[in-house]
XYZ file of C-alpha atoms in Angstrom:
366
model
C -3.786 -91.452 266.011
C -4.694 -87.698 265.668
C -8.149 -87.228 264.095
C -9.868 -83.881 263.874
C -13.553 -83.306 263.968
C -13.263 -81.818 260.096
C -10.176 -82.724 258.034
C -9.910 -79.509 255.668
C -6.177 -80.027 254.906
C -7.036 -83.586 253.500
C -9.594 -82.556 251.358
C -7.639 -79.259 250.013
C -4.795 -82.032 249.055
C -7.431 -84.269 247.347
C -8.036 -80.984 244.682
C -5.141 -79.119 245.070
C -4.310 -78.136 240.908
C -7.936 -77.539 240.618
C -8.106 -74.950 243.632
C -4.667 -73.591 242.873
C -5.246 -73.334 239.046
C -8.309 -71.316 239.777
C -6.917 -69.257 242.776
C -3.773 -67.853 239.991
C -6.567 -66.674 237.711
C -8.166 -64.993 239.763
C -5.164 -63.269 241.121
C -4.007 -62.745 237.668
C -7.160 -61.218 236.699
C -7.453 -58.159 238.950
C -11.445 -58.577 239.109
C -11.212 -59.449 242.980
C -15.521 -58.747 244.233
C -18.455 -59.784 242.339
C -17.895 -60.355 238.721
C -18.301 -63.564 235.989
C -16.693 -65.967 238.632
C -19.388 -65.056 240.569
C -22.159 -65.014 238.554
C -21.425 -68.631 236.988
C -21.363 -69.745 240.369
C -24.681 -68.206 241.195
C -25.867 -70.023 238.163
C -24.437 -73.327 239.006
C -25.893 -73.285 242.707
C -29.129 -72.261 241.306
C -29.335 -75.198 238.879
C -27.894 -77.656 241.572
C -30.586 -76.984 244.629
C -33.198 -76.714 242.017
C -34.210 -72.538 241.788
C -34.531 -69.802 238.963
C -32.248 -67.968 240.984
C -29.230 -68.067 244.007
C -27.586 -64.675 245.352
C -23.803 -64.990 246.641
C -23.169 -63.350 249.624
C -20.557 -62.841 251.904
C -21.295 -65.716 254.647
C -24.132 -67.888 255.859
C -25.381 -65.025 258.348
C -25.577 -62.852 255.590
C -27.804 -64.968 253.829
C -30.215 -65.317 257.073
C -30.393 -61.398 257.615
C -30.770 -60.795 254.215
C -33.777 -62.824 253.468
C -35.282 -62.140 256.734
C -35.528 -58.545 255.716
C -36.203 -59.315 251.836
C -39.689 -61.371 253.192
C -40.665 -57.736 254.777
C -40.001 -58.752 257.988
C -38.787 -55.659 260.781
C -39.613 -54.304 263.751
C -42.431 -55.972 265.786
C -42.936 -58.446 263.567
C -42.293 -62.700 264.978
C -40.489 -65.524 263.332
C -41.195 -68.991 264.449
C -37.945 -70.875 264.882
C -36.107 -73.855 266.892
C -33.854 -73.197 270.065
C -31.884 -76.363 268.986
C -29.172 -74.297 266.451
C -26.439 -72.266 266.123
C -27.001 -68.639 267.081
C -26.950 -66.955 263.608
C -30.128 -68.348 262.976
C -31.619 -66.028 265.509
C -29.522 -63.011 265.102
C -30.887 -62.767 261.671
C -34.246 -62.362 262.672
C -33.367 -59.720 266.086
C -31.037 -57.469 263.776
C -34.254 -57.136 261.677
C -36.171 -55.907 264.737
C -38.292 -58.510 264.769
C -38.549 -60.952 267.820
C -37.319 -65.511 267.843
C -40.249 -67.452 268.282
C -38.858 -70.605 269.590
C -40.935 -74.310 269.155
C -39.648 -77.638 270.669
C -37.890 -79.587 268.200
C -38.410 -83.896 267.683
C -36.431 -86.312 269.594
C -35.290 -88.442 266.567
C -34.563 -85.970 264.169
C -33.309 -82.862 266.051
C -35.493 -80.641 264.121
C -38.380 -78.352 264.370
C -41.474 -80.212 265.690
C -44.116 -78.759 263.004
C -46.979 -79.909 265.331
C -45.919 -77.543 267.868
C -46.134 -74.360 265.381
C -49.348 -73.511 265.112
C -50.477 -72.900 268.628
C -47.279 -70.103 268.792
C -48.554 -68.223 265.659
C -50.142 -64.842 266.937
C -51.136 -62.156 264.417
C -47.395 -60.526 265.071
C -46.292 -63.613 263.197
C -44.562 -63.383 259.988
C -43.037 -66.388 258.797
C -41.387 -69.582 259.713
C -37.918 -70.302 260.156
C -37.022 -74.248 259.998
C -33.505 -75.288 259.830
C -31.903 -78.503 258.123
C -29.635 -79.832 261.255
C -27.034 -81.746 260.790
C -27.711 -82.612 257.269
C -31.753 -83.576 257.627
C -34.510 -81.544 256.681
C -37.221 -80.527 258.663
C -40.941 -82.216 257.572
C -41.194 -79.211 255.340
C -44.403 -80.585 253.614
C -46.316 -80.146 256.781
C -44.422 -76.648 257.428
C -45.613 -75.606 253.985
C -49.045 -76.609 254.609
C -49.345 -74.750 258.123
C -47.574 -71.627 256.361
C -50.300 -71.553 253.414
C -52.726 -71.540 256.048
C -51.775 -68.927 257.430
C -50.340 -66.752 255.226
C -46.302 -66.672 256.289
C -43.324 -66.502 254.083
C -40.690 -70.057 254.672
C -37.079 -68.642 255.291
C -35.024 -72.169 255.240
C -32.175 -72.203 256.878
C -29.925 -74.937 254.837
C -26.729 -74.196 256.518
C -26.232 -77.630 257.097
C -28.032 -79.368 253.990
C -26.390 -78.930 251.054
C -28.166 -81.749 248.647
C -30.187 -82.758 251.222
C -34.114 -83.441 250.251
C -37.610 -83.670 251.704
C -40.115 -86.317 249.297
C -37.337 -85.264 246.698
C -37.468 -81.830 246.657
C -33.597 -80.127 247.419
C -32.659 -77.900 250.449
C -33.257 -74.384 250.148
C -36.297 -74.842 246.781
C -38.910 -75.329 248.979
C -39.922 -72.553 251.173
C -40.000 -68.823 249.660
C -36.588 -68.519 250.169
C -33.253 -70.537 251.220
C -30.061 -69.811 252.986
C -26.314 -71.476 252.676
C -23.346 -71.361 254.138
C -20.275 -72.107 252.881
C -18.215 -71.593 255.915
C -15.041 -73.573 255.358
C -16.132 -76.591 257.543
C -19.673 -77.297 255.045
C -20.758 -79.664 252.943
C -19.436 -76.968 250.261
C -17.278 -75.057 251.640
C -15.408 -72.317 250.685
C -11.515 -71.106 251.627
C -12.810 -68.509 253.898
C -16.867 -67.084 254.520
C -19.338 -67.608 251.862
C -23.090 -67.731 251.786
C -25.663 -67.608 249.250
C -29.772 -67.484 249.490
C -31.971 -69.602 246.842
C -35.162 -68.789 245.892
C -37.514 -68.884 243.210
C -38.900 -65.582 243.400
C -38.108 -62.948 240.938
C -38.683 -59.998 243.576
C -36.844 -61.482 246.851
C -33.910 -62.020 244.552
C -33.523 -58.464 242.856
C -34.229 -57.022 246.602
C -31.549 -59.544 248.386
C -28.931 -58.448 245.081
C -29.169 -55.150 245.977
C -29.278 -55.558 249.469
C -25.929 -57.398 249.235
C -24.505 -54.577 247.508
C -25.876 -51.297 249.670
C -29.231 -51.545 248.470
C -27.872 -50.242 245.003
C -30.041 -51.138 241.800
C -27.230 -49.262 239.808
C -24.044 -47.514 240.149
C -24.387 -44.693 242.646
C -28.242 -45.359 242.687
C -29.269 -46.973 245.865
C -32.814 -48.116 246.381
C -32.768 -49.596 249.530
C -30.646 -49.240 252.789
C -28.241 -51.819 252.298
C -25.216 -53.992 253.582
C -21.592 -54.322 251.969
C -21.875 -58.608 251.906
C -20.936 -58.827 247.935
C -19.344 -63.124 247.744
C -15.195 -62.623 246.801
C -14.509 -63.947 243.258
C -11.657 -66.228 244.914
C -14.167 -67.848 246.813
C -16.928 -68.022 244.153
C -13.860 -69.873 241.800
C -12.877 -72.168 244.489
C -16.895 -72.794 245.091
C -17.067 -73.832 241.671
C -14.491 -76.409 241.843
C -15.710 -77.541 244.763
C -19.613 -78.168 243.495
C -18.139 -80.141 241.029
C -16.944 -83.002 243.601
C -20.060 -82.309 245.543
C -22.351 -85.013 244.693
C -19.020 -87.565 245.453
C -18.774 -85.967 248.329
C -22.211 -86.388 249.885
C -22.143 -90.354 248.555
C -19.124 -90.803 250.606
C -20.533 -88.883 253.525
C -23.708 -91.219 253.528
C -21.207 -94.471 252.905
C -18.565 -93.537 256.440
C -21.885 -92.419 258.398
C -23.342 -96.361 257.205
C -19.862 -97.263 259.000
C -19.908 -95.803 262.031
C -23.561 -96.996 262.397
C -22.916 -100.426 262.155
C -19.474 -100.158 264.404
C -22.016 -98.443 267.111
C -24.644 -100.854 266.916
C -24.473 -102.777 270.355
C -23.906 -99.841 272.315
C -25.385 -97.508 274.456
C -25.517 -94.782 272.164
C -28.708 -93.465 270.400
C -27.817 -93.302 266.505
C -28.505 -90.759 263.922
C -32.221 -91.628 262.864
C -33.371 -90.425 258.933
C -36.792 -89.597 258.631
C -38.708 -91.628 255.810
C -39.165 -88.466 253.519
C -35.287 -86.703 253.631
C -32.476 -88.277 251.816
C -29.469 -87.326 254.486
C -26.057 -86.077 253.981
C -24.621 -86.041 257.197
C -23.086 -82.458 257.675
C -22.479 -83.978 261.129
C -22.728 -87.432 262.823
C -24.344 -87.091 265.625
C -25.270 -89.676 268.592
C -26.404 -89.357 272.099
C -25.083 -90.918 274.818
C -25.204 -90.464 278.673
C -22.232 -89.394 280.728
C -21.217 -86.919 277.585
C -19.024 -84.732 279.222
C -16.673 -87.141 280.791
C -16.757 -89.546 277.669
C -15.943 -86.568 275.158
C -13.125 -85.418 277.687
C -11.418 -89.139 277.408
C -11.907 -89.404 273.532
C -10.198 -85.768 273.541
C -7.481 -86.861 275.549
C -6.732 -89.692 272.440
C -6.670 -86.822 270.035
C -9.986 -87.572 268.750
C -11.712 -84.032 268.429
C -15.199 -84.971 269.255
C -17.420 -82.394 269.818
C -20.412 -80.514 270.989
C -23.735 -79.314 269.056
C -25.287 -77.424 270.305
C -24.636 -77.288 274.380
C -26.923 -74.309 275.298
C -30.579 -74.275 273.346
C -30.427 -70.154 272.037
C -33.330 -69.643 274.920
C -31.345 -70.267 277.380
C -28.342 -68.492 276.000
C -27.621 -64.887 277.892
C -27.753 -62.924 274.970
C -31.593 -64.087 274.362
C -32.358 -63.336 277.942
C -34.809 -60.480 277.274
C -37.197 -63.227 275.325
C -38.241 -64.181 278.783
C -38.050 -67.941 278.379
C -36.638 -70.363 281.257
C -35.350 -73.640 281.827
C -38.407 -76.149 280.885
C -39.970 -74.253 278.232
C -38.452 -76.753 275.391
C -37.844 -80.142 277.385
C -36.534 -81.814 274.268
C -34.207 -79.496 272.852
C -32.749 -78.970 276.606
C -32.684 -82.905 276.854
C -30.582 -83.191 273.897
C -28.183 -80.610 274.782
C -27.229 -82.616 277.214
C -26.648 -85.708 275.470
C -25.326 -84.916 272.133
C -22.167 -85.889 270.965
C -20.247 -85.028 267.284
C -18.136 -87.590 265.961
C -15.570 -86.939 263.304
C -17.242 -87.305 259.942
C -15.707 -86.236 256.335
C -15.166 -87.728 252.965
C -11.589 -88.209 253.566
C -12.179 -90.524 256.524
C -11.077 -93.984 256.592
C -12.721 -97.093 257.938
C -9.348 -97.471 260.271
C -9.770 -94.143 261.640
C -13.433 -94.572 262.220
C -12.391 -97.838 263.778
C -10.534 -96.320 266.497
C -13.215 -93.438 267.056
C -15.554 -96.001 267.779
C -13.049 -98.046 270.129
C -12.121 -94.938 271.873
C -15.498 -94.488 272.395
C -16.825 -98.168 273.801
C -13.542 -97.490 275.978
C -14.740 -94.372 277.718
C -18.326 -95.504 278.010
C -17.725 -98.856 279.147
């Protein structure tokens, strides 16, 4: 039984006249960038995580780099963030010129320990960058607190956390600004790269819209230095199908990851733990288990694509060499990247395939 870490094919089926239906209009309209396809879906996203505004873009990166440098954040300038992620979250702040702060992240939830923020803020720092792994958010009503205090902008990186919430409030409202992904593989994803930023402030939005669009704040009048990262109508009308089936979606997400937790319970493995303020929607099932490497490598050789995030914490990476950090500086997030494992987790799944994920894996760790 072949069963791949994200099923995109079964999903596309599940929607197929919807996504085609809209796909032909497009096509037949001729209005290929930008445009009302756009803008309703800008509308809808807004309304959905909660904001006066949301800005499509043309990927998740985008959406970092472009609110990095909407906050006012450049060259000398530090952003407090966790080594435990992908790399984009970084490269948004160093292509700014500004310099990746890393703190340790917590052992349960995978995310930014706020207790460990304030003693890295120097007066060089700007603002804080917490991301929503996996599908959790960080404790951002302590993060709020310590960035009041201090005066720094919140960039939250929601990647991950489509409809996720902290005490109720949605992914990507709560901080100054927000940042989404739709790479293909999300929550809400689209048929190719997508991104959009949230926010609920009137001037980060006009800058990031022109930004997007090479800093122009009319035709051939260009206020700002800016970036070609304008969101594809196709993608915007597939987006829009797709956030209609969200909320489905996420409910069935929470229901297989319920599954797999009780299948796993009686084995070695450390579960997925949901903090008592976030409501969870499980952009990845994640456990930890000893002996990763070789169990992965057996459950691979079933056809069961689990995987890997993240294997290298971004200090130790070579490309953020020159930040001067070593092996030791973040015990937890190293510990973890040794131990983490991704199992297969979508919608689409059934309780028989889950079934044998789980087998396969008793098998190999037994």
């Amino acid at each position: 039984m072949k069963i791949p870490l994200v099923d995109l094919k079964a999903q596309y089926r599940s929607i197929k006249p919807e996504i085609d239906a809209v796909v032909s209009d497009v096509l037949d309209s001729g209005w290929y960038i930008m445009g009302d396809r756009v803008k309703e879906f800008e509308k809808r996203f807004a309304e959905y995580c909660t904001t006066t505004s949301s800005i499509g873009v043309g990927n998740g990166t985008s959406a970092l780099r472009l609110a990095v440098e909407a906050c006012g954040i450049g060259e000398g300038d530090e952003v407090i963030t966790t080594p435990h992620t992908f790399a984009a979250t970084s490269e948004a702040i160093v292509s700014c010129g500004a310099k990746p702060v890393f703190v340790d992240i917590y052992e349960k939830t995978y995310n930014m320990d706020f207790e460990k923020i304030e003693e890295a803020i120097t007066d060089k720092t700007k603002a804080i960058l917490p991301v929503h792994l996996y599908g959790q958010t960080c404790d951002m009503d302590h993060i709020m607190e310590i960035a009041q205090k201090h005066n720094l902008k919140v960039i939250e990186d929601s990647a991950q956390s489509h409809g996720a919430e902290c005490n109720g409030k949605r992914a990507g409202s709560i901080g100054d600004v927000g940042c989404f992904s739709f790479y293909p593989g999300k929550n809400l994803g689209a048929c190719g790269d997508a991104g959009a930023v949230t926010t609920n402030d009137n001037e980060i939005s006009m800058k990031i819209g022109m930004l997007r669009d090479h800093g122009r704040s009319k035709k051939y009048e260009h206020k700002y230095i800016g970036m070609n990262e304008r969101l594809d109508a196709i993608q915007a009308a597939i987006l829009n199908v797709k956030l209609d089936h969200l909320d489905d979606w996420t409910a069935k997400r929470i229901e297989n990851a319920g599954i797999y937790t009780e299948l796993l319970e009686g084995t070695d493995a450390i579960l997925p733990y949901t903090a008592p303020f976030a409501k969870h929607v499980y952009h990845l099932y994640i456990i930890r288990t000893q002996n990763r490497d070789e169990i992965k490598q057996k459950m691979n050789a079933k056809e069961i694509e689990a995987g890997i995030h993240y294997p290298i914490p971004l200090h130790l990476q070579p490309a953020f060499q020159y930040l001067g950090y070593k092996e030791g500086n973040f015990p937890i997030a190293e510990k973890i990247a040794k131990e983490i494992l991704t199992l297969p987790l979508y919608p689409e799944l059934t309780r028989e395939q889950m079934e044998f994920v789980v087998n396969s894996f008793k098998e190999a760790s037994g």
